[in-house]
CSV table of C-alpha atoms in Angstrom, one decimal:
chain,number,residue,atom,x,y,z
A,581,MET,CA,0.0,0.0,0.0
A,582,ILE,CA,1.3,3.5,-0.9
A,583,LEU,CA,0.5,6.3,1.4
A,584,VAL,CA,-0.3,9.6,-0.2
A,585,VAL,CA,0.1,12.5,2.3
A,586,ASN,CA,-2.2,15.5,1.7
A,587,MET,CA,-0.7,18.8,2.7
A,588,CYS,CA,-3.5,21.1,1.8
A,589,LYS,CA,-5.2,23.5,4.2
A,590,GLU,CA,-8.0,24.2,1.8
A,591,LYS,CA,-10.3,21.3,0.8
A,592,MET,CA,-10.7,22.5,-2.8
A,593,HIS,CA,-6.9,22.5,-3.3
A,594,GLU,CA,-6.9,18.7,-2.9
A,595,LEU,CA,-8.4,18.6,-6.4
A,596,GLU,CA,-5.4,20.4,-7.7
A,597,PHE,CA,-2.5,19.0,-5.7
A,598,VAL,CA,-3.6,15.5,-4.5
A,599,LYS,CA,-6.1,14.2,-7.1
A,600,PRO,CA,-3.6,14.4,-10.0
A,601,ILE,CA,-1.2,12.2,-8.0
A,602,GLU,CA,-4.0,9.7,-7.1
A,603,ASP,CA,-4.9,9.6,-10.8
A,604,ILE,CA,-1.4,8.5,-11.8
A,605,LEU,CA,-1.5,5.8,-9.1
A,606,ARG,CA,-4.9,4.6,-10.3
A,607,LYS,CA,-3.6,4.5,-13.9
A,608,SER,CA,-0.6,2.4,-12.7
A,609,ASN,CA,-3.0,0.0,-10.8
A,610,LYS,CA,-1.3,0.8,-7.5
A,611,LYS,CA,-3.2,0.5,-4.2
A,612,PHE,CA,-3.0,3.6,-2.2
A,613,ILE,CA,-4.6,5.4,0.8
A,614,THR,CA,-4.7,9.2,1.1
A,615,LYS,CA,-4.4,10.9,4.5
A,616,HIS,CA,-4.1,14.5,5.6
A,617,TYR,CA,-0.8,15.1,7.4
A,618,LYS,CA,-2.6,16.2,10.6
A,619,LYS,CA,-4.6,12.9,10.6
A,620,LEU,CA,-1.7,10.5,10.1
A,621,LYS,CA,-1.6,7.6,12.6
A,622,LYS,CA,1.3,5.4,13.4
A,623,GLY,CA,-0.4,2.5,11.7
A,624,ASP,CA,-0.7,4.5,8.4
A,625,ILE,CA,3.1,5.0,8.4
A,626,ASN,CA,3.9,1.4,9.5
A,627,ASN,CA,1.7,-0.1,6.8
A,628,ALA,CA,3.1,2.1,4.0
A,629,LYS,CA,5.4,0.5,1.5
A,630,LYS,CA,6.1,3.9,0.0
A,631,ILE,CA,5.0,7.4,0.8
A,632,ILE,CA,4.3,10.4,-1.5
A,633,ILE,CA,4.1,13.8,0.2
A,634,CYS,CA,2.1,16.1,-2.1
A,635,GLY,CA,2.5,19.9,-2.6
A,636,THR,CA,0.0,22.6,-1.8
A,637,SER,CA,-0.8,26.1,-3.0
A,638,LEU,CA,1.6,29.0,-3.2
A,639,LYS,CA,0.0,30.8,-0.2
A,640,ASP,CA,-0.5,27.7,1.9
A,641,ASN,CA,2.4,27.4,4.3
A,642,GLU,CA,0.4,26.1,7.3
A,643,PHE,CA,2.5,22.9,7.3
A,644,LEU,CA,5.5,25.0,8.5
A,645,LYS,CA,3.7,25.6,11.8
A,646,ASN,CA,3.3,21.8,12.2
A,647,LEU,CA,6.7,20.4,11.4
A,648,ASP,CA,6.5,18.1,14.5
A,649,ARG,CA,3.9,16.2,12.5
A,650,PHE,CA,6.6,15.1,10.1
A,651,ASN,CA,9.0,13.6,12.6
A,652,TRP,CA,8.3,10.2,11.1
A,653,ILE,CA,10.3,11.1,8.0
A,654,LYS,CA,13.7,10.5,9.7
A,655,ASP,CA,12.7,7.0,10.9
A,656,PHE,CA,10.9,5.7,7.8
A,657,LYS,CA,13.2,3.4,5.9
A,658,ARG,CA,11.2,2.7,2.8
A,659,PRO,CA,11.0,5.2,-0.2
A,660,ILE,CA,9.5,8.6,0.2
A,661,LEU,CA,8.9,11.1,-2.6
A,662,GLY,CA,8.3,14.7,-1.6
A,663,ILE,CA,6.8,17.1,-4.1
A,664,CYS,CA,7.2,20.9,-3.6
A,665,GLY,CA,5.9,21.4,0.0
A,666,GLY,CA,6.7,17.7,0.4
A,667,SER,CA,10.3,18.4,-0.6
A,668,HIS,CA,10.4,21.3,2.0
A,669,VAL,CA,9.3,19.0,4.9
A,670,ILE,CA,11.9,16.3,3.9
A,671,GLY,CA,14.6,19.0,3.7
A,672,LEU,CA,13.6,20.5,7.0
A,673,ALA,CA,13.5,17.0,8.7
A,674,LEU,CA,17.1,16.6,7.5
A,675,GLY,CA,18.2,19.9,9.0
A,676,TYR,CA,18.5,22.0,5.9
A,677,LYS,CA,17.5,25.7,6.1
A,678,LEU,CA,14.4,27.3,4.6
A,679,LYS,CA,14.9,30.2,2.1
A,680,LYS,CA,12.5,32.4,0.3
A,681,LYS,CA,12.5,31.9,-3.5
A,682,LYS,CA,9.5,32.3,-5.7
A,683,GLU,CA,9.1,30.6,-9.0
A,684,ILE,CA,5.9,30.3,-11.0
A,685,GLY,CA,5.5,28.6,-14.4
A,686,LEU,CA,7.6,26.5,-16.8
A,687,LYS,CA,11.4,26.5,-16.5
A,688,GLU,CA,14.1,24.6,-18.3
A,689,ILE,CA,16.5,22.8,-15.9
A,690,ASN,CA,19.4,20.5,-16.2
A,691,ILE,CA,19.6,17.3,-14.3
A,692,ASP,CA,23.2,16.1,-14.5
A,693,LYS,CA,22.9,13.0,-12.4
A,694,GLU,CA,20.0,10.6,-13.3
A,695,PHE,CA,17.0,11.1,-11.1
A,696,LEU,CA,14.1,8.6,-11.3
A,697,GLY,CA,14.7,7.9,-14.9
A,698,ILE,CA,15.3,11.5,-15.9
A,699,ASN,CA,18.5,13.4,-16.9
A,700,GLY,CA,19.6,16.2,-19.1
A,701,ASN,CA,17.6,19.3,-20.0
A,702,ILE,CA,13.9,19.1,-19.1
A,703,SER,CA,11.0,21.5,-18.8
A,704,VAL,CA,9.4,21.6,-15.3
A,705,TYR,CA,6.4,23.4,-13.7
A,706,HIS,CA,7.2,25.4,-10.6
A,707,LEU,CA,4.8,26.8,-8.1
A,708,HIS,CA,6.7,27.7,-4.9
A,709,GLY,CA,7.6,30.7,-2.7
A,710,LEU,CA,10.1,28.8,-0.6
A,711,LEU,CA,13.1,26.6,-1.1
A,712,VAL,CA,14.9,24.1,1.1
A,713,LEU,CA,16.3,21.4,-1.2
A,714,PRO,CA,17.6,21.8,-4.8
A,715,GLU,CA,15.4,21.1,-7.9
A,716,VAL,CA,15.8,17.4,-7.4
A,717,TYR,CA,17.2,15.6,-4.3
A,718,GLN,CA,18.0,12.0,-3.6
A,719,LYS,CA,19.7,10.4,-0.7
A,720,ASP,CA,19.2,6.8,0.5
A,721,ASN,CA,15.4,6.3,0.5
A,722,LEU,CA,14.5,9.9,0.2
A,723,TYR,CA,13.5,11.5,-3.2
A,724,ALA,CA,12.3,15.1,-3.7
A,725,THR,CA,11.5,17.6,-6.4
A,726,ILE,CA,10.8,21.3,-5.9
A,727,PHE,CA,8.8,21.3,-9.1
A,728,HIS,CA,5.5,19.5,-9.7
A,729,PRO,CA,6.3,16.3,-11.7
A,730,GLU,CA,2.6,15.5,-12.1
A,731,VAL,CA,2.3,18.5,-14.6
A,732,ARG,CA,5.0,17.8,-17.2
A,733,ASN,CA,7.1,15.0,-15.8
A,734,LYS,CA,4.8,12.2,-14.8
A,735,LYS,CA,7.6,9.7,-15.6
A,736,ILE,CA,9.3,10.7,-12.4
A,737,ILE,CA,6.3,9.5,-10.4
A,738,GLU,CA,6.0,6.3,-12.5
A,739,GLU,CA,9.7,5.5,-11.9
A,740,PHE,CA,9.3,6.2,-8.2
A,741,LEU,CA,6.6,3.5,-8.1
A,742,LYS,CA,9.1,1.0,-9.5
A,743,VAL,CA,11.9,1.9,-6.9
B,1070,MET,CA,-13.9,31.7,2.1
B,1071,LYS,CA,-15.4,34.1,-0.5
B,1072,LEU,CA,-14.1,33.5,-4.0
B,1073,GLY,CA,-14.3,35.1,-7.5
B,1074,VAL,CA,-14.7,32.7,-10.4
B,1075,LEU,CA,-13.0,33.6,-13.8
B,1076,PHE,CA,-16.1,32.9,-15.9
B,1077,SER,CA,-16.4,32.5,-19.7
B,1078,GLY,CA,-19.8,30.9,-19.7
B,1079,GLY,CA,-18.3,27.7,-21.1
B,1080,LYS,CA,-18.3,24.2,-19.6
B,1081,ASP,CA,-14.9,24.4,-17.7
B,1082,SER,CA,-15.4,27.7,-15.8
B,1083,THR,CA,-19.0,26.8,-15.0
B,1084,PHE,CA,-18.0,23.3,-13.8
B,1085,ALA,CA,-15.2,24.9,-11.7
B,1086,ALA,CA,-17.9,27.3,-10.2
B,1087,TYR,CA,-20.1,24.2,-9.5
B,1088,LEU,CA,-17.2,22.6,-7.6
B,1089,VAL,CA,-16.7,25.8,-5.5
B,1090,LYS,CA,-20.2,25.5,-4.2
B,1091,LYS,CA,-20.1,21.7,-3.9
B,1092,ASN,CA,-17.0,22.0,-1.7
B,1093,GLY,CA,-18.7,24.5,0.6
B,1094,TYR,CA,-17.1,27.8,-0.5
B,1095,LYS,CA,-19.0,31.0,-1.4
B,1096,ILE,CA,-19.0,32.4,-5.0
B,1097,ALA,CA,-19.0,36.1,-4.3
B,1098,CYS,CA,-18.8,37.1,-7.9
B,1099,LEU,CA,-18.1,36.0,-11.5
B,1100,ILE,CA,-15.5,37.8,-13.5
B,1101,SER,CA,-15.7,37.8,-17.3
B,1102,ILE,CA,-13.1,39.2,-19.7
B,1103,VAL,CA,-14.5,40.3,-23.0
B,1104,SER,CA,-11.7,40.3,-25.6
B,1105,GLU,CA,-11.9,42.2,-28.9
B,1106,ASN,CA,-9.3,39.7,-30.1
B,1107,LYS,CA,-11.0,36.6,-31.3
B,1108,GLU,CA,-7.6,34.8,-31.2
B,1109,SER,CA,-7.0,35.6,-27.5
B,1110,PHE,CA,-4.4,33.5,-25.8
B,1111,MET,CA,-6.1,33.7,-22.5
B,1112,PHE,CA,-9.8,34.0,-22.9
B,1113,HIS,CA,-12.6,32.1,-24.4
B,1114,THR,CA,-14.4,34.4,-26.9
B,1115,PRO,CA,-17.7,33.0,-28.6
B,1116,SER,CA,-20.9,34.2,-26.9
B,1117,ILE,CA,-18.8,35.7,-24.0
B,1118,SER,CA,-21.2,38.7,-23.9
B,1119,LYS,CA,-23.9,36.3,-22.7
B,1120,THR,CA,-22.3,35.6,-19.4
B,1121,SER,CA,-24.5,38.3,-17.9
B,1122,VAL,CA,-27.6,36.1,-18.6
B,1123,GLN,CA,-25.9,33.2,-17.0
B,1124,SER,CA,-24.9,35.3,-13.9
B,1125,GLU,CA,-28.6,36.3,-13.6
B,1126,ALA,CA,-29.6,32.7,-13.8
B,1127,MET,CA,-27.2,31.9,-11.0
B,1128,ARG,CA,-28.1,35.1,-9.1
B,1129,ILE,CA,-24.4,35.8,-8.6
B,1130,PRO,CA,-23.0,39.3,-9.5
B,1131,LEU,CA,-20.8,39.7,-12.5
B,1132,ILE,CA,-17.8,41.9,-13.2
B,1133,VAL,CA,-17.2,42.4,-16.9
B,1134,GLN,CA,-13.8,43.7,-18.1
B,1135,GLU,CA,-13.2,44.6,-21.7
B,1136,THR,CA,-9.8,44.1,-23.2
B,1137,LYS,CA,-8.2,44.7,-26.6
B,1138,GLY,CA,-6.8,41.2,-26.2
B,1139,GLU,CA,-3.2,41.8,-27.0
B,1140,LYS,CA,-0.9,39.3,-25.4
B,1141,GLU,CA,0.3,41.0,-22.3
B,1142,THR,CA,-2.1,44.0,-22.0
B,1143,GLU,CA,-5.0,41.5,-21.6
B,1144,LEU,CA,-3.2,40.3,-18.4
B,1145,MET,CA,-3.2,43.9,-17.1
B,1146,ASP,CA,-7.0,44.0,-17.8
B,1147,LEU,CA,-7.5,40.7,-16.0
B,1148,LYS,CA,-5.6,42.0,-13.0
B,1149,LYS,CA,-7.7,45.2,-13.0
B,1150,ALA,CA,-10.9,43.1,-13.0
B,1151,ILE,CA,-9.6,40.9,-10.1
B,1152,GLU,CA,-8.6,44.0,-8.1
B,1153,LYS,CA,-12.1,45.3,-8.6
B,1154,ALA,CA,-13.6,42.0,-7.3
B,1155,LYS,CA,-11.3,42.2,-4.3
B,1156,LYS,CA,-12.3,45.7,-3.5
B,1157,GLU,CA,-16.1,45.3,-4.2
B,1158,PHE,CA,-16.8,41.8,-3.1
B,1159,HIS,CA,-13.9,41.2,-0.6
B,1160,ILE,CA,-12.9,38.0,-2.3
B,1161,GLU,CA,-10.0,36.0,-0.8
B,1162,GLY,CA,-9.3,33.9,-3.8
B,1163,ILE,CA,-9.7,33.3,-7.5
B,1164,VAL,CA,-11.0,30.1,-9.2
B,1165,THR,CA,-10.2,29.2,-12.8
B,1166,GLY,CA,-11.3,26.4,-15.1
B,1167,ALA,CA,-7.7,25.7,-16.3
B,1168,ILE,CA,-7.1,22.0,-17.0
B,1169,GLU,CA,-3.7,21.7,-18.7
B,1170,SER,CA,-2.7,25.1,-19.9
B,1171,VAL,CA,0.3,26.1,-17.9
B,1172,TYR,CA,0.2,29.4,-19.9
B,1173,GLN,CA,-3.2,30.3,-18.4
B,1174,ALA,CA,-2.6,28.8,-15.0
B,1175,SER,CA,0.8,30.4,-14.3
B,1176,ARG,CA,-0.3,33.8,-15.4
B,1177,VAL,CA,-3.4,33.7,-13.1
B,1178,GLN,CA,-1.2,32.4,-10.3
B,1179,LYS,CA,1.2,35.4,-10.7
B,1180,ILE,CA,-1.7,37.9,-10.6
B,1181,CYS,CA,-3.1,36.2,-7.5
B,1182,ASP,CA,0.3,36.3,-5.8
B,1183,GLU,CA,0.7,40.0,-6.6
B,1184,LEU,CA,-2.8,40.7,-5.1
B,1185,ASN,CA,-2.3,38.4,-2.1
B,1186,LEU,CA,-5.2,36.1,-3.1
B,1187,GLU,CA,-5.5,32.3,-3.1
B,1188,CYS,CA,-5.7,30.6,-6.5
B,1189,PHE,CA,-7.8,27.5,-7.1
B,1190,ASN,CA,-7.7,25.4,-10.2
B,1191,PRO,CA,-10.2,22.6,-9.3
B,1192,LEU,CA,-10.1,21.0,-12.8
B,1193,TRP,CA,-6.3,20.9,-12.9
B,1194,LEU,CA,-4.9,17.9,-14.9
B,1195,ARG,CA,-8.3,16.2,-14.8
B,1196,ASN,CA,-8.7,13.5,-17.4
B,1197,GLN,CA,-10.6,15.1,-20.3
B,1198,PHE,CA,-13.1,12.3,-20.8
B,1199,GLU,CA,-13.7,12.2,-17.0
B,1200,LEU,CA,-14.5,15.9,-17.2
B,1201,LEU,CA,-17.0,15.4,-20.0
B,1202,GLN,CA,-18.7,12.6,-18.1
B,1203,ASN,CA,-18.8,14.7,-15.0
B,1204,LEU,CA,-20.8,17.3,-16.9
B,1205,ILE,CA,-23.4,14.7,-18.0
B,1206,LYS,CA,-23.6,13.1,-14.6
B,1207,ASN,CA,-24.2,16.5,-12.9
B,1208,LYS,CA,-26.9,17.4,-15.4
B,1209,PHE,CA,-25.0,20.2,-17.2
B,1210,GLU,CA,-26.7,21.2,-20.5
B,1211,VAL,CA,-23.9,22.5,-22.7
B,1212,ILE,CA,-23.8,23.3,-26.4
B,1213,ILE,CA,-20.9,23.9,-28.8
B,1214,THR,CA,-20.5,27.6,-29.8
B,1215,GLY,CA,-17.2,27.6,-31.6
B,1216,VAL,CA,-15.0,25.2,-33.6
B,1217,PHE,CA,-11.4,26.0,-34.6
B,1218,ALA,CA,-9.6,22.9,-35.7
B,1219,TYR,CA,-9.8,20.3,-38.5
B,1220,PRO,CA,-11.9,18.2,-39.0
B,1221,LEU,CA,-14.5,20.1,-36.8
B,1222,ASP,CA,-16.8,22.2,-39.0
B,1223,LYS,CA,-20.1,24.1,-39.0
B,1224,THR,CA,-22.1,20.9,-38.3
B,1225,TRP,CA,-20.7,20.8,-34.8
B,1226,LEU,CA,-22.2,24.2,-33.8
B,1227,GLY,CA,-25.1,23.8,-31.5
B,1228,LYS,CA,-24.3,20.2,-30.7
B,1229,LYS,CA,-25.1,19.1,-27.1
B,1230,ILE,CA,-22.4,17.5,-24.9
B,1231,ASP,CA,-24.0,14.1,-24.3
B,1232,LYS,CA,-22.9,10.5,-24.5
B,1233,LYS,CA,-23.0,10.6,-28.3
B,1234,PHE,CA,-20.8,13.7,-28.4
B,1235,ILE,CA,-18.3,11.9,-26.1
B,1236,GLU,CA,-18.2,8.9,-28.5
B,1237,GLU,CA,-17.7,11.2,-31.5
B,1238,ILE,CA,-14.9,13.3,-29.9
B,1239,LYS,CA,-13.2,10.1,-28.7
B,1240,LYS,CA,-12.9,9.0,-32.3
B,1241,LEU,CA,-11.5,12.4,-33.3
B,1242,ASN,CA,-9.1,12.3,-30.4
B,1243,GLU,CA,-7.7,8.9,-31.6
B,1244,LYS,CA,-7.5,10.0,-35.3
B,1245,TYR,CA,-6.7,13.7,-35.2
B,1246,LYS,CA,-5.5,14.3,-31.6
B,1247,ILE,CA,-8.4,16.6,-31.0
B,1248,ASN,CA,-8.3,17.5,-27.3
B,1249,PRO,CA,-11.6,16.0,-25.9
B,1250,ALA,CA,-12.2,18.9,-23.6
B,1251,GLY,CA,-11.3,21.4,-26.3
B,1252,GLU,CA,-8.7,23.1,-24.1
B,1253,GLY,CA,-6.3,23.4,-27.0
B,1254,GLY,CA,-8.9,25.8,-28.4
B,1255,GLU,CA,-10.4,23.2,-30.7
B,1256,PHE,CA,-13.9,24.1,-29.6
B,1257,GLU,CA,-15.7,26.3,-27.3
B,1258,SER,CA,-18.9,25.8,-25.4
B,1259,PHE,CA,-21.8,27.6,-23.7
B,1260,VAL,CA,-23.7,26.3,-20.6
B,1261,LEU,CA,-27.6,26.6,-20.9
B,1262,ASN,CA,-28.3,24.8,-17.6
B,1263,CYS,CA,-26.6,23.3,-14.6
B,1264,PRO,CA,-27.3,22.9,-10.8
B,1265,LEU,CA,-26.1,26.4,-10.2
B,1266,PHE,CA,-28.8,28.0,-12.4
B,1267,LYS,CA,-32.2,28.9,-10.9
B,1268,LYS,CA,-33.7,28.8,-14.4
B,1269,LYS,CA,-32.8,27.1,-17.6
B,1270,LEU,CA,-31.7,29.3,-20.5
B,1271,LYS,CA,-33.1,28.9,-24.0
B,1272,VAL,CA,-31.5,29.9,-27.3
B,1273,LYS,CA,-33.9,32.4,-29.0
B,1274,SER,CA,-31.8,32.8,-32.2
B,1275,PHE,CA,-28.2,32.6,-33.3
B,1276,GLN,CA,-25.9,33.9,-36.0
B,1277,ASP,CA,-22.9,31.9,-37.3
B,1278,PHE,CA,-19.6,33.5,-38.4
B,1279,SER,CA,-16.8,31.8,-40.3
B,1280,ALA,CA,-13.1,32.4,-40.7
B,1281,GLY,CA,-12.6,29.3,-42.8
B,1282,GLU,CA,-14.1,25.8,-43.3
B,1283,ASN,CA,-12.8,24.7,-39.9
B,1284,SER,CA,-13.2,27.9,-38.0
B,1285,TRP,CA,-16.7,28.8,-36.9
B,1286,ARG,CA,-18.3,30.6,-34.0
B,1287,ARG,CA,-21.9,31.0,-33.1
B,1288,GLU,CA,-23.3,34.1,-31.4
B,1289,LEU,CA,-26.4,33.3,-29.3
B,1290,GLU,CA,-29.4,35.3,-28.5
B,1291,ILE,CA,-30.8,34.0,-25.2
B,1292,GLU,CA,-34.5,34.2,-24.3
């Protein structure tokens, strides 16, 4: 079972930041359960084979006031993928610093070391006002993208499902 | 939370408005941009002037902003309209019917950011056939008011979005890569009835305009 972690403060943002991820999992015939980060129980984490932490809207930084809800990241040994806000909470759990950096829209980036089946120049969709980790990050079981791979780079999520 | 919906009168922005209400938010106003440029990059153009009839049917106030429709000045006009909605109706966020267009979505995101407003795109990345089926399931009565791509022609004007339409567009999607929701600008639509409307709209008359065999728009007169 894959655990999808919903980071949205506003219910209607779930249609924009969570449903597209769920649709990719459905299309790949993967079993998953979605939970809001404030409602996660120990059992949800223990039963998860993999975890995807979704992003949220540009103005929604409520998760920063609740970082203690993400203490499980350091102890979880199976793969985690953090997207945008999800990337921030992974970075903060690892002790990296939060910076302000706003990027909205498509941008060409270069990935010099293969990351979940992607390398070279790619076009990615940004929607963030903060920055903790670089464009892509991978260490041990932790994977993160500051951009939204569900928009133009679905392959990244599909590859993560194969990890 | 009080929201303003960017409203063209077509199926996407109307369905987005429906989701606003369904999810428990308040639609404080609708915002329509009337572009003089029929090739607008940002805004739906056929029958756009009829959004006032739809807003009356919904009993929701409408802000209409005219624009010459040149690539970047239309964004300034959009910002002006959103500022007006913030001032007059105290909206805290904007809702769009964007599905896949990062061009539209990122520009609205930037304007919302500048005006310190939330931005909602409840149809974002939704499967296009799922969206058409959602319309039928939720009793939306929608007709085609513009076609702009081969092999769509005049015979498509006035067609209802129903199961038969989905079958036809599915075939065109397989053969010609026509986007089934028309978001690539292949076709435009107009909503005559949906759960937000207090009364159903009827087409009194119409006039068709052509800019080529595969480019037609229908201007409606509503009863």
